[in-house]
PDB file of C-alpha atoms in Angstrom:
ATOM      1  CA  MET A 112     170.071 179.097  -6.593  1.00 52.00           C
ATOM      2  CA  SER A 113     170.623 175.759  -8.761  1.00 51.00           C
ATOM      3  CA  ARG A 114     172.970 173.224  -7.570  1.00 51.00           C
ATOM      4  CA  GLU A 115     175.165 174.370 -10.365  1.00 50.00           C
ATOM      5  CA  ASP A 116     175.457 178.008  -9.238  1.00 52.00           C
ATOM      6  CA  SER A 117     176.299 176.427  -5.323  1.00 50.00           C
ATOM      7  CA  ASN A 118     179.031 174.404  -6.776  1.00 51.00           C
ATOM      8  CA  ARG A 119     180.665 177.215  -8.774  1.00 52.00           C
ATOM      9  CA  GLY A 120     184.008 178.255  -7.784  1.00 51.00           C
ATOM     10  CA  LYS A 121     184.116 175.051  -5.392  1.00 51.00           C
ATOM     11  CA  LYS A 122     186.544 171.499  -6.216  1.00 50.00           C
ATOM     12  CA  VAL A 123     184.463 169.069  -7.287  1.00 48.00           C
ATOM     13  CA  SER A 124     184.850 164.969  -6.748  1.00 49.00           C
ATOM     14  CA  GLY A 125     184.813 162.874  -9.292  1.00 47.00           C
ATOM     15  CA  ARG A 126     181.793 161.405  -7.661  1.00 48.00           C
ATOM     16  CA  GLN A 127     180.087 163.947  -7.882  1.00 47.00           C
ATOM     17  CA  GLY A 128     180.222 163.797 -11.860  1.00 49.00           C
ATOM     18  CA  GLY A 129     181.802 166.811 -12.227  1.00 50.00           C
ATOM     19  CA  ASN A 130     183.837 167.534 -15.013  1.00 52.00           C
ATOM     20  CA  PHE A 131     186.831 169.151 -12.961  1.00 49.00           C
ATOM     21  CA  LYS A 132     189.810 167.584 -11.958  1.00 53.00           C
ATOM     22  CA  LYS A 133     192.135 168.214  -8.399  1.00 53.00           C
ATOM     23  CA  ASN A 134     195.466 168.914  -9.810  1.00 56.00           C
ATOM     24  CA  SER A 135     197.414 166.444  -7.805  1.00 53.00           C
ATOM     25  CA  TYR A 136     201.594 166.438  -7.219  1.00 51.00           C
ATOM     26  CA  ALA A 137     202.136 163.516  -5.893  1.00 53.00           C
ATOM     27  CA  ARG A 138     205.556 162.031  -6.638  1.00 54.00           C
ATOM     28  CA  GLY A 139     205.583 161.285 -10.611  1.00 54.00           C
ATOM     29  CA  ASN A 140     202.576 164.194 -11.082  1.00 58.00           C
ATOM     30  CA  ALA A 141     204.406 167.211 -10.277  1.00 56.00           C
ATOM     31  CA  PRO A 142     204.925 169.326 -13.658  1.00 58.00           C
ATOM     32  CA  ILE A 143     208.535 168.158 -15.670  1.00 57.00           C
ATOM     33  CA  LYS A 144     211.026 171.414 -16.149  1.00 57.00           C
ATOM     34  CA  LYS A 145     212.658 170.521 -19.312  1.00 55.00           C
ATOM     35  CA  SER A 146     216.319 171.817 -19.558  1.00 54.00           C
ATOM     36  CA  THR A 147     216.621 174.351 -22.153  1.00 54.00           C
ATOM     37  CA  ALA A 148     220.571 173.944 -22.132  1.00 53.00           C
ATOM     38  CA  PRO A 149     221.638 171.745 -25.658  1.00 56.00           C
ATOM     39  CA  LYS A 150     223.470 168.741 -24.355  1.00 56.00           C
ATOM     40  CA  GLN A 151     227.322 169.070 -24.938  1.00 55.00           C
ATOM     41  CA  ALA A 152     228.479 167.015 -28.124  1.00 56.00           C
ATOM     42  CA  SER A 153     231.470 163.810 -27.242  1.00 65.00           C
ATOM     43  CA  ASP A 154     235.049 165.094 -28.993  1.00 71.00           C
ATOM     44  CA  PRO A 155     235.462 162.136 -31.570  1.00 69.00           C
ATOM     45  CA  ASN A 156     239.046 162.554 -31.711  1.00 76.00           C
ATOM     46  CA  SER A 157     239.078 162.142 -27.818  1.00 86.00           C
ATOM     47  CA  ILE A 158     238.992 158.380 -25.727  1.00 89.00           C
ATOM     48  CA  ARG A 159     238.573 157.905 -22.032  1.00 92.00           C
ATOM     49  CA  LEU A 160     242.607 156.408 -21.158  1.00 93.00           C
ATOM     50  CA  ASN A 161     241.041 152.962 -19.526  1.00 91.00           C
ATOM     51  CA  LYS A 162     239.583 152.055 -22.922  1.00 89.00           C
ATOM     52  CA  TYR A 163     242.463 153.505 -24.803  1.00 89.00           C
ATOM     53  CA  VAL A 164     244.783 150.796 -23.000  1.00 89.00           C
ATOM     54  CA  ALA A 165     242.228 147.931 -23.163  1.00 85.00           C
ATOM     55  CA  ASN A 166     241.596 148.759 -26.946  1.00 81.00           C
ATOM     56  CA  SER A 167     245.220 148.460 -27.535  1.00 80.00           C
ATOM     57  CA  GLY A 168     244.850 144.584 -26.579  1.00 73.00           C
ATOM     58  CA  VAL A 169     247.149 145.252 -23.373  1.00 76.00           C
ATOM     59  CA  CYS A 170     243.978 144.171 -20.783  1.00 84.00           C
ATOM     60  CA  SER A 171     240.581 144.794 -19.870  1.00 84.00           C
ATOM     61  CA  ARG A 172     239.107 148.465 -19.049  1.00 88.00           C
ATOM     62  CA  ARG A 173     239.065 147.483 -15.523  1.00 91.00           C
ATOM     63  CA  ASP A 174     242.864 146.335 -15.319  1.00 91.00           C
ATOM     64  CA  ALA A 175     243.393 149.450 -17.186  1.00 91.00           C
ATOM     65  CA  ASP A 176     241.990 151.400 -14.668  1.00 93.00           C
ATOM     66  CA  ILE A 177     244.521 149.151 -11.572  1.00 93.00           C
ATOM     67  CA  TYR A 178     247.550 150.127 -13.981  1.00 93.00           C
ATOM     68  CA  ILE A 179     246.422 153.686 -14.504  1.00 94.00           C
ATOM     69  CA  ALA A 180     246.149 154.033 -10.571  1.00 94.00           C
ATOM     70  CA  ALA A 181     249.819 152.436 -10.008  1.00 93.00           C
ATOM     71  CA  GLY A 182     250.968 155.033 -12.965  1.00 93.00           C
ATOM     72  CA  ASN A 183     251.891 152.180 -15.317  1.00 94.00           C
ATOM     73  CA  ILE A 184     250.271 154.604 -17.858  1.00 94.00           C
ATOM     74  CA  THR A 185     252.117 157.528 -19.181  1.00 94.00           C
ATOM     75  CA  VAL A 186     250.533 160.022 -21.894  1.00 94.00           C
ATOM     76  CA  ASN A 187     253.089 162.398 -23.595  1.00 94.00           C
ATOM     77  CA  GLY A 188     256.122 161.405 -21.182  1.00 93.00           C
ATOM     78  CA  LYS A 189     253.740 162.431 -17.681  1.00 94.00           C
ATOM     79  CA  PRO A 190     252.365 159.242 -15.491  1.00 94.00           C
ATOM     80  CA  ILE A 191     248.273 159.857 -15.564  1.00 93.00           C
ATOM     81  CA  THR A 192     246.425 158.298 -12.299  1.00 94.00           C
ATOM     82  CA  GLU A 193     243.502 160.271 -12.851  1.00 93.00           C
ATOM     83  CA  MET A 194     240.313 158.076 -13.406  1.00 91.00           C
ATOM     84  CA  GLY A 195     238.211 159.265 -15.972  1.00 90.00           C
ATOM     85  CA  TYR A 196     240.970 160.885 -18.082  1.00 94.00           C
ATOM     86  CA  LYS A 197     240.646 161.657 -21.820  1.00 93.00           C
ATOM     87  CA  VAL A 198     243.132 161.460 -24.227  1.00 92.00           C
ATOM     88  CA  LYS A 199     243.036 162.718 -27.822  1.00 90.00           C
ATOM     89  CA  LEU A 200     243.759 160.311 -30.417  1.00 81.00           C
ATOM     90  CA  ILE A 201     247.273 161.850 -31.755  1.00 88.00           C
ATOM     91  CA  ASP A 202     248.416 161.709 -27.944  1.00 91.00           C
ATOM     92  CA  GLU A 203     251.609 159.721 -27.249  1.00 92.00           C
ATOM     93  CA  VAL A 204     250.465 156.711 -24.654  1.00 93.00           C
ATOM     94  CA  LYS A 205     252.864 154.464 -23.038  1.00 93.00           C
ATOM     95  CA  PHE A 206     252.410 151.223 -20.925  1.00 92.00           C
ATOM     96  CA  ASP A 207     255.607 150.598 -19.051  1.00 90.00           C
ATOM     97  CA  GLY A 208     257.515 152.437 -21.686  1.00 88.00           C
ATOM     98  CA  ARG A 209     255.762 150.820 -24.645  1.00 87.00           C
ATOM     99  CA  LEU A 210     253.917 153.244 -27.187  1.00 88.00           C
ATOM    100  CA  LEU A 211     249.969 151.336 -27.380  1.00 86.00           C
ATOM    101  CA  ASN A 212     247.736 151.976 -30.594  1.00 79.00           C
ATOM    102  CA  PRO A 213     244.079 152.885 -29.416  1.00 78.00           C
ATOM    103  CA  VAL A 214     242.445 151.174 -32.515  1.00 79.00           C
ATOM    104  CA  LYS A 215     240.412 147.941 -31.028  1.00 81.00           C
ATOM    105  CA  LYS A 216     241.889 144.612 -33.078  1.00 87.00           C
ATOM    106  CA  GLU A 217     238.834 142.589 -34.173  1.00 92.00           C
ATOM    107  CA  TYR A 218     238.701 139.290 -36.198  1.00 95.00           C
ATOM    108  CA  VAL A 219     236.237 137.666 -38.358  1.00 97.00           C
ATOM    109  CA  VAL A 220     235.773 134.533 -39.953  1.00 97.00           C
ATOM    110  CA  LEU A 221     233.560 134.563 -43.313  1.00 98.00           C
ATOM    111  CA  ASN A 222     232.237 131.243 -45.405  1.00 98.00           C
ATOM    112  CA  LYS A 223     232.924 133.240 -48.282  1.00 97.00           C
ATOM    113  CA  PRO A 224     229.764 132.381 -50.861  1.00 97.00           C
ATOM    114  CA  LYS A 225     230.579 132.750 -55.077  1.00 95.00           C
ATOM    115  CA  ASP A 226     230.737 135.467 -57.698  1.00 93.00           C
ATOM    116  CA  PHE A 227     232.288 137.735 -54.400  1.00 94.00           C
ATOM    117  CA  SER A 228     235.259 139.590 -55.335  1.00 92.00           C
ATOM    118  CA  THR A 229     238.362 139.939 -52.606  1.00 90.00           C
ATOM    119  CA  THR A 230     239.978 142.742 -54.540  1.00 82.00           C
ATOM    120  CA  ILE A 231     240.783 146.340 -53.319  1.00 66.00           C
ATOM    121  CA  ARG A 232     239.616 147.599 -56.549  1.00 59.00           C
ATOM    122  CA  ASP A 233     236.427 146.399 -56.867  1.00 52.00           C
ATOM    123  CA  GLU A 234     235.795 147.048 -52.799  1.00 51.00           C
ATOM    124  CA  LYS A 235     232.749 149.991 -54.058  1.00 55.00           C
ATOM    125  CA  GLY A 236     231.052 147.177 -56.247  1.00 50.00           C
ATOM    126  CA  LYS A 237     228.002 145.298 -54.739  1.00 61.00           C
ATOM    127  CA  ARG A 238     229.211 142.453 -54.742  1.00 84.00           C
ATOM    128  CA  HIS A 239     232.431 142.649 -52.502  1.00 91.00           C
ATOM    129  CA  VAL A 240     233.129 140.538 -49.970  1.00 94.00           C
ATOM    130  CA  SER A 241     233.269 143.463 -47.362  1.00 91.00           C
ATOM    131  CA  GLY A 242     229.761 143.752 -47.537  1.00 91.00           C
ATOM    132  CA  LEU A 243     228.866 140.317 -46.278  1.00 94.00           C
ATOM    133  CA  ILE A 244     230.792 141.419 -43.237  1.00 94.00           C
ATOM    134  CA  SER A 245     229.412 145.362 -43.051  1.00 91.00           C
ATOM    135  CA  ASN A 246     228.168 144.981 -39.888  1.00 92.00           C
ATOM    136  CA  ALA A 247     230.891 143.109 -38.117  1.00 92.00           C
ATOM    137  CA  SER A 248     232.911 146.459 -37.138  1.00 89.00           C
ATOM    138  CA  LYS A 249     232.938 150.053 -37.450  1.00 83.00           C
ATOM    139  CA  SER A 250     236.903 149.532 -38.484  1.00 83.00           C
ATOM    140  CA  LYS A 251     238.207 148.580 -41.714  1.00 87.00           C
ATOM    141  CA  LEU A 252     238.225 145.194 -41.440  1.00 92.00           C
ATOM    142  CA  LEU A 253     240.733 143.319 -45.058  1.00 92.00           C
ATOM    143  CA  PRO A 254     240.952 140.085 -45.998  1.00 94.00           C
ATOM    144  CA  VAL A 255     244.057 138.612 -45.061  1.00 93.00           C
ATOM    145  CA  ASP A 256     244.491 137.140 -48.179  1.00 91.00           C
ATOM    146  CA  LYS A 257     242.532 136.178 -51.354  1.00 91.00           C
ATOM    147  CA  LEU A 258     240.191 134.342 -53.036  1.00 94.00           C
ATOM    148  CA  ASP A 259     239.414 134.290 -56.880  1.00 93.00           C
ATOM    149  CA  LYS A 260     235.944 135.485 -57.153  1.00 93.00           C
ATOM    150  CA  GLU A 261     234.305 132.215 -58.371  1.00 95.00           C
ATOM    151  CA  ASP A 262     236.436 130.493 -55.294  1.00 97.00           C
ATOM    152  CA  THR A 263     234.394 129.942 -51.993  1.00 97.00           C
ATOM    153  CA  GLY A 264     234.993 128.763 -48.342  1.00 97.00           C
ATOM    154  CA  LEU A 265     237.161 130.594 -45.475  1.00 98.00           C
ATOM    155  CA  LEU A 266     238.078 133.966 -45.533  1.00 97.00           C
ATOM    156  CA  VAL A 267     239.926 135.661 -42.325  1.00 96.00           C
ATOM    157  CA  PHE A 268     239.518 139.271 -41.673  1.00 96.00           C
ATOM    158  CA  THR A 269     240.903 141.545 -39.698  1.00 94.00           C
ATOM    159  CA  ASN A 270     242.465 145.044 -38.718  1.00 90.00           C
ATOM    160  CA  ASP A 271     245.463 143.698 -36.983  1.00 87.00           C
ATOM    161  CA  GLY A 272     248.369 144.423 -39.667  1.00 85.00           C
ATOM    162  CA  ASP A 273     250.814 142.378 -37.714  1.00 84.00           C
ATOM    163  CA  LEU A 274     248.753 139.364 -37.676  1.00 88.00           C
ATOM    164  CA  THR A 275     248.500 139.842 -41.507  1.00 89.00           C
ATOM    165  CA  LYS A 276     251.831 139.968 -42.519  1.00 87.00           C
ATOM    166  CA  ARG A 277     252.822 136.895 -40.290  1.00 86.00           C
ATOM    167  CA  LEU A 278     249.958 134.843 -41.741  1.00 88.00           C
ATOM    168  CA  LYS A 279     250.885 135.660 -45.334  1.00 83.00           C
ATOM    169  CA  SER A 280     254.274 134.953 -44.959  1.00 79.00           C
ATOM    170  CA  PRO A 281     255.702 131.901 -46.914  1.00 68.00           C
ATOM    171  CA  ILE A 282     257.933 131.359 -43.980  1.00 69.00           C
ATOM    172  CA  ASN A 283     255.176 130.472 -41.765  1.00 64.00           C
ATOM    173  CA  GLY A 284     252.968 128.141 -43.925  1.00 73.00           C
ATOM    174  CA  LEU A 285     250.284 128.454 -42.655  1.00 88.00           C
ATOM    175  CA  ARG A 286     247.568 124.954 -42.740  1.00 92.00           C
ATOM    176  CA  LYS A 287     244.881 124.656 -45.795  1.00 96.00           C
ATOM    177  CA  ILE A 288     242.813 122.336 -46.745  1.00 97.00           C
ATOM    178  CA  TYR A 289     240.767 122.609 -50.202  1.00 98.00           C
ATOM    179  CA  HIS A 290     238.380 121.128 -51.827  1.00 98.00           C
ATOM    180  CA  LEU A 291     239.005 120.854 -54.991  1.00 98.00           C
ATOM    181  CA  VAL A 292     236.896 120.162 -58.470  1.00 98.00           C
ATOM    182  CA  LEU A 293     239.072 119.150 -61.630  1.00 98.00           C
ATOM    183  CA  ASP A 294     238.022 119.529 -65.606  1.00 97.00           C
ATOM    184  CA  ARG A 295     238.759 115.767 -65.650  1.00 97.00           C
ATOM    185  CA  ASP A 296     239.547 112.744 -63.586  1.00 98.00           C
ATOM    186  CA  LEU A 297     243.058 113.233 -61.525  1.00 98.00           C
ATOM    187  CA  ILE A 298     244.535 110.243 -62.953  1.00 97.00           C
ATOM    188  CA  SER A 299     246.304 108.094 -59.935  1.00 97.00           C
ATOM    189  CA  ALA A 300     249.669 108.143 -61.737  1.00 97.00           C
ATOM    190  CA  ASP A 301     249.425 112.368 -61.439  1.00 97.00           C
ATOM    191  CA  LEU A 302     248.156 112.253 -58.053  1.00 97.00           C
ATOM    192  CA  GLN A 303     251.271 110.397 -57.202  1.00 97.00           C
ATOM    193  CA  LYS A 304     253.457 113.250 -58.992  1.00 96.00           C
ATOM    194  CA  ILE A 305     251.631 115.490 -56.586  1.00 97.00           C
ATOM    195  CA  LYS A 306     252.476 113.317 -53.631  1.00 96.00           C
ATOM    196  CA  GLU A 307     256.506 113.598 -54.392  1.00 95.00           C
ATOM    197  CA  GLY A 308     256.247 117.274 -55.578  1.00 95.00           C
ATOM    198  CA  VAL A 309     255.564 118.908 -58.574  1.00 94.00           C
ATOM    199  CA  THR A 310     257.968 121.770 -59.669  1.00 94.00           C
ATOM    200  CA  VAL A 311     256.319 125.294 -60.271  1.00 93.00           C
ATOM    201  CA  ASP A 312     258.616 128.046 -61.717  1.00 91.00           C
ATOM    202  CA  GLU A 313     261.709 126.998 -61.160  1.00 91.00           C
ATOM    203  CA  LYS A 314     260.251 125.900 -57.020  1.00 92.00           C
ATOM    204  CA  VAL A 315     259.109 122.096 -56.129  1.00 93.00           C
ATOM    205  CA  VAL A 316     255.451 122.585 -54.438  1.00 93.00           C
ATOM    206  CA  ARG A 317     255.087 120.095 -51.536  1.00 91.00           C
ATOM    207  CA  VAL A 318     251.565 119.059 -50.210  1.00 95.00           C
ATOM    208  CA  GLN A 319     251.058 117.504 -46.666  1.00 95.00           C
ATOM    209  CA  ASP A 320     248.558 115.280 -48.604  1.00 96.00           C
ATOM    210  CA  ILE A 321     246.102 114.878 -51.577  1.00 97.00           C
ATOM    211  CA  SER A 322     243.694 112.477 -51.702  1.00 97.00           C
ATOM    212  CA  TYR A 323     240.489 111.899 -53.875  1.00 98.00           C
ATOM    213  CA  ILE A 324     237.424 112.678 -52.145  1.00 97.00           C
ATOM    214  CA  ASP A 325     234.846 109.379 -50.733  1.00 95.00           C
ATOM    215  CA  ASN A 326     231.826 108.729 -52.847  1.00 94.00           C
ATOM    216  CA  SER A 327     232.445 111.059 -55.373  1.00 96.00           C
ATOM    217  CA  PRO A 328     233.955 111.075 -59.205  1.00 96.00           C
ATOM    218  CA  LYS A 329     237.631 111.457 -59.345  1.00 97.00           C
ATOM    219  CA  ARG A 330     237.601 114.398 -60.400  1.00 97.00           C
ATOM    220  CA  GLU A 331     237.320 115.619 -56.893  1.00 98.00           C
ATOM    221  CA  VAL A 332     240.219 116.043 -54.458  1.00 98.00           C
ATOM    222  CA  GLY A 333     241.088 117.152 -51.344  1.00 98.00           C
ATOM    223  CA  VAL A 334     244.183 118.788 -50.932  1.00 98.00           C
ATOM    224  CA  GLU A 335     246.443 119.704 -47.577  1.00 97.00           C
ATOM    225  CA  ILE A 336     248.993 122.341 -48.124  1.00 95.00           C
ATOM    226  CA  PHE A 337     251.112 125.037 -46.471  1.00 92.00           C
ATOM    227  CA  SER A 338     252.072 126.924 -49.314  1.00 86.00           C
ATOM    228  CA  SER A 339     251.889 130.892 -49.564  1.00 83.00           C
ATOM    229  CA  ARG A 340     252.071 131.046 -52.795  1.00 84.00           C
ATOM    230  CA  ALA A 341     249.650 133.099 -55.218  1.00 83.00           C
ATOM    231  CA  LYS A 342     247.660 130.737 -56.823  1.00 91.00           C
ATOM    232  CA  ILE A 343     249.817 127.730 -55.950  1.00 93.00           C
ATOM    233  CA  LEU A 344     247.310 125.265 -56.665  1.00 96.00           C
ATOM    234  CA  GLU A 345     245.943 126.830 -59.861  1.00 96.00           C
ATOM    235  CA  ARG A 346     249.659 126.447 -61.377  1.00 95.00           C
ATOM    236  CA  LEU A 347     250.295 123.329 -59.751  1.00 96.00           C
ATOM    237  CA  PHE A 348     247.590 121.152 -61.604  1.00 97.00           C
ATOM    238  CA  LYS A 349     248.006 123.270 -64.950  1.00 96.00           C
ATOM    239  CA  GLN A 350     251.684 122.296 -65.010  1.00 95.00           C
ATOM    240  CA  LEU A 351     249.537 118.738 -65.056  1.00 97.00           C
ATOM    241  CA  ASP A 352     247.439 120.135 -67.803  1.00 97.00           C
ATOM    242  CA  TYR A 353     244.190 120.254 -65.017  1.00 98.00           C
ATOM    243  CA  LYS A 354     242.248 123.231 -64.421  1.00 97.00           C
ATOM    244  CA  ILE A 355     240.014 123.543 -61.194  1.00 97.00           C
ATOM    245  CA  MET A 356     236.714 123.936 -62.172  1.00 97.00           C
ATOM    246  CA  ARG A 357     235.695 124.500 -58.720  1.00 97.00           C
ATOM    247  CA  LEU A 358     237.872 125.454 -55.341  1.00 97.00           C
ATOM    248  CA  ASP A 359     236.247 125.630 -51.835  1.00 98.00           C
ATOM    249  CA  ARG A 360     238.565 126.029 -48.999  1.00 97.00           C
ATOM    250  CA  VAL A 361     237.305 124.262 -45.916  1.00 97.00           C
ATOM    251  CA  VAL A 362     240.453 124.140 -43.390  1.00 97.00           C
ATOM    252  CA  TYR A 363     242.398 127.807 -42.683  1.00 96.00           C
ATOM    253  CA  GLY A 364     244.883 127.480 -39.547  1.00 92.00           C
ATOM    254  CA  GLY A 365     242.782 126.003 -37.031  1.00 91.00           C
ATOM    255  CA  LEU A 366     239.372 127.090 -38.520  1.00 96.00           C
ATOM    256  CA  THR A 367     236.865 125.057 -40.029  1.00 96.00           C
ATOM    257  CA  LYS A 368     233.234 125.807 -41.689  1.00 94.00           C
ATOM    258  CA  LYS A 369     231.203 124.026 -38.776  1.00 91.00           C
ATOM    259  CA  ASP A 370     228.607 125.821 -37.918  1.00 93.00           C
ATOM    260  CA  LEU A 371     229.258 128.467 -40.596  1.00 97.00           C
ATOM    261  CA  PRO A 372     226.602 128.377 -43.419  1.00 96.00           C
ATOM    262  CA  ARG A 373     228.007 130.161 -46.828  1.00 97.00           C
ATOM    263  CA  GLY A 374     227.576 133.685 -46.739  1.00 96.00           C
ATOM    264  CA  HIS A 375     227.805 134.178 -43.302  1.00 97.00           C
ATOM    265  CA  TRP A 376     230.025 135.249 -40.719  1.00 97.00           C
ATOM    266  CA  ARG A 377     231.289 134.985 -37.086  1.00 97.00           C
ATOM    267  CA  PHE A 378     233.947 136.494 -34.764  1.00 96.00           C
ATOM    268  CA  LEU A 379     236.908 134.609 -33.298  1.00 96.00           C
ATOM    269  CA  THR A 380     236.923 133.411 -29.894  1.00 94.00           C
ATOM    270  CA  ASP A 381     239.966 134.353 -27.779  1.00 88.00           C
ATOM    271  CA  GLN A 382     241.596 130.925 -28.172  1.00 92.00           C
ATOM    272  CA  GLU A 383     241.726 131.135 -32.047  1.00 93.00           C
ATOM    273  CA  ILE A 384     242.785 134.422 -31.759  1.00 89.00           C
ATOM    274  CA  ILE A 385     245.558 133.229 -29.316  1.00 86.00           C
ATOM    275  CA  ASN A 386     246.598 130.595 -31.783  1.00 90.00           C
ATOM    276  CA  PHE A 387     246.752 132.832 -34.835  1.00 89.00           C
ATOM    277  CA  ASN A 388     249.056 135.205 -32.424  1.00 83.00           C
ATOM    278  CA  MET A 389     251.740 132.406 -31.611  1.00 83.00           C
ATOM    279  CA  ILE A 390     252.672 132.197 -35.302  1.00 81.00           C
ATOM    280  CA  LYS A 391     255.831 134.456 -35.611  1.00 72.00           C
TER     281      LYS A 391
END
């Protein structure tokens, strides 16, 4: 009987050069039982209560758990103290009697490049500013105000309707600084007229400051203004027979273009959001 016959039916080790391998059921080698039960899809119309509260801007999710445990949160009029409780988006959720909105408020600033539209009707076009911030949020963020297609500079986007309304209000007078290039040199007499105030549509336009740009032709000027009137700079200079060839917004509120290249965006910092929310 050959050696091969004598080994038939026996366990053969690798050292003996056999082709048989011993099955090992040590940790990590045991057969894995695959679950055939399908995963239950999460309901897109429901959300954990602590996340709902945090998204509303009241507090962090961790602090929301504390308020929930203390009974400060009500859902449809009933106090909820259960951790992990889920609510539907149609539910009425209140924090100490205040109605909450579960949509997380987000704020983005873009350094707008030339040839991008800010108008709603052009939103589906390839050259709309919304495409430049499409990766910023799953929410629909809209520009607080508008810049013409040829204009460049700072543009703020948010889904915070209350803040948008306050920033656009002519009462608040948000500080803005523009770098303008005119079709011809601005004579000193007209610069002085602008400083003193020029009447446009029966209302005097007041600028905080206007000056020539250092080491540049006199057709380039910097203008600081608080007015929120539509196209007010274009109308102001037209009143004096000048045409604005290029407009770049370099300051918006407390925001600047520092470290923000053209065509790039960033989220507002917590302090910047606080500063904007102080505007009433």
